[in-house]
Amino acid sequence: MTRNPAAGSRASRRSATIGSLALGSVLLSSGVALADPTEEEAQQRYEQLQEELSGLNEAYNQAQEDHEAAEAEVSDLEERVEETEENLQEMSGRVSAIAQSTYTGSTHSLPGLLFGGSPDNVLQTIADLDFLSVGQEAVMSDYVEEAERSERLLSQATEAEERAATALEEAETSFEQGEQALEEQSEVLDTLGGADPTASTEPVGDPSGGGGTAASGDVQAVLDFARAQIGKPYVWGGTGPDSYDCSGLTQAAWAQAGVNLPRTTYDQVNAGTQVSRDQVRPGDLLFFYDAAAPSHVGIYSGDGRMIHGSNPSKPLEEVNLADYWDSVFTTAVRVG
């Protein structure tokens, strides 16, 4: 059975999205390269851009979800408007038939015209044609009001979809700018002979084995899947099977255990029981940077290691947390 953990509030996600986009504009605008940076300064700038890019990626994911939801709402309302208009046209035809029947003095076919059934089954008698006309007018009025209401809702939904599309375009542009800034900073770091501070400085252990507490069957399926993705490209917005971003990988991995994780880190952090760093077990989700709205996530693989994807400059990998990630760790979540 597929389990669907509770997601965080839409308000918090929206705030995180707006905050990430705002952060991106601030950092990118203030990210003027130092004339002669030291290796330490270059590494600090790289770490800053890495954090920013993680936030921009999740902001893009949230904007994409919002846009898809807005498109679905428009589609549903378009069907509703079409159905309402068809009902209105049908009722208009029946009213026209009533008028014609009244004019010619024929009333016996009236119930059939109105309701498509036998007169005996619908109305036993028609004592007052004027009363029936008044009732029919009320029915017509209801149909007209419903049609107008559906049109208003569709108009509002269309405007919301357009706003969501604009937000998605802005999120995409911001991420592209952040990606370019990180690539340029990586070149600066290489020139100074520095190493990527977010990567492992020591080889990780045997990727075929877990670490720490033995994993249950479900968790082992999650870890096996995650390890099988190591080496695949990191692509922002990626959900597999050929490429992933950080939350796309965790979502796909936990799907192997029948768990339907939310799409973004903003929601995944609320998808289980939070545990401290010293309590983590293989399969737990690890979150980083902002405690209120974490923008990066990985899967704890045991023995102080994590499987994740950090940015487009390198593929999905397994890293030692102590090298960098422990310094920006915020919380862990046990799923299931």
PDB file of C-alpha atoms in Angstrom, residues 7 62 112 181 210 215 225 231 257 264 275:
ATOM      1  CA  ALA A   7       2.832  17.775   3.727  1.00  0.00           C
ATOM      2  CA  GLN A  62       7.526  24.571  -5.851  1.00  0.00           C
ATOM      3  CA  GLY A 112     -42.251  15.118 -21.915  1.00  0.00           C
ATOM      4  CA  ALA A 181      27.579  31.814 -10.773  1.00  0.00           C
ATOM      5  CA  GLY A 210      25.184  -0.278   4.719  1.00  0.00           C
ATOM      6  CA  ALA A 215      18.343  -1.664   7.512  1.00  0.00           C
ATOM      7  CA  PHE A 225      17.820   2.164  -5.306  1.00  0.00           C
ATOM      8  CA  GLY A 231      26.855   8.662 -11.071  1.00  0.00           C
ATOM      9  CA  ALA A 257       9.215   1.169  -0.236  1.00  0.00           C
ATOM     10  CA  THR A 264       9.903  19.446  -2.408  1.00  0.00           C
ATOM     11  CA  VAL A 275      15.238  12.955  14.833  1.00  0.00           C
TER      12      VAL A 275
END
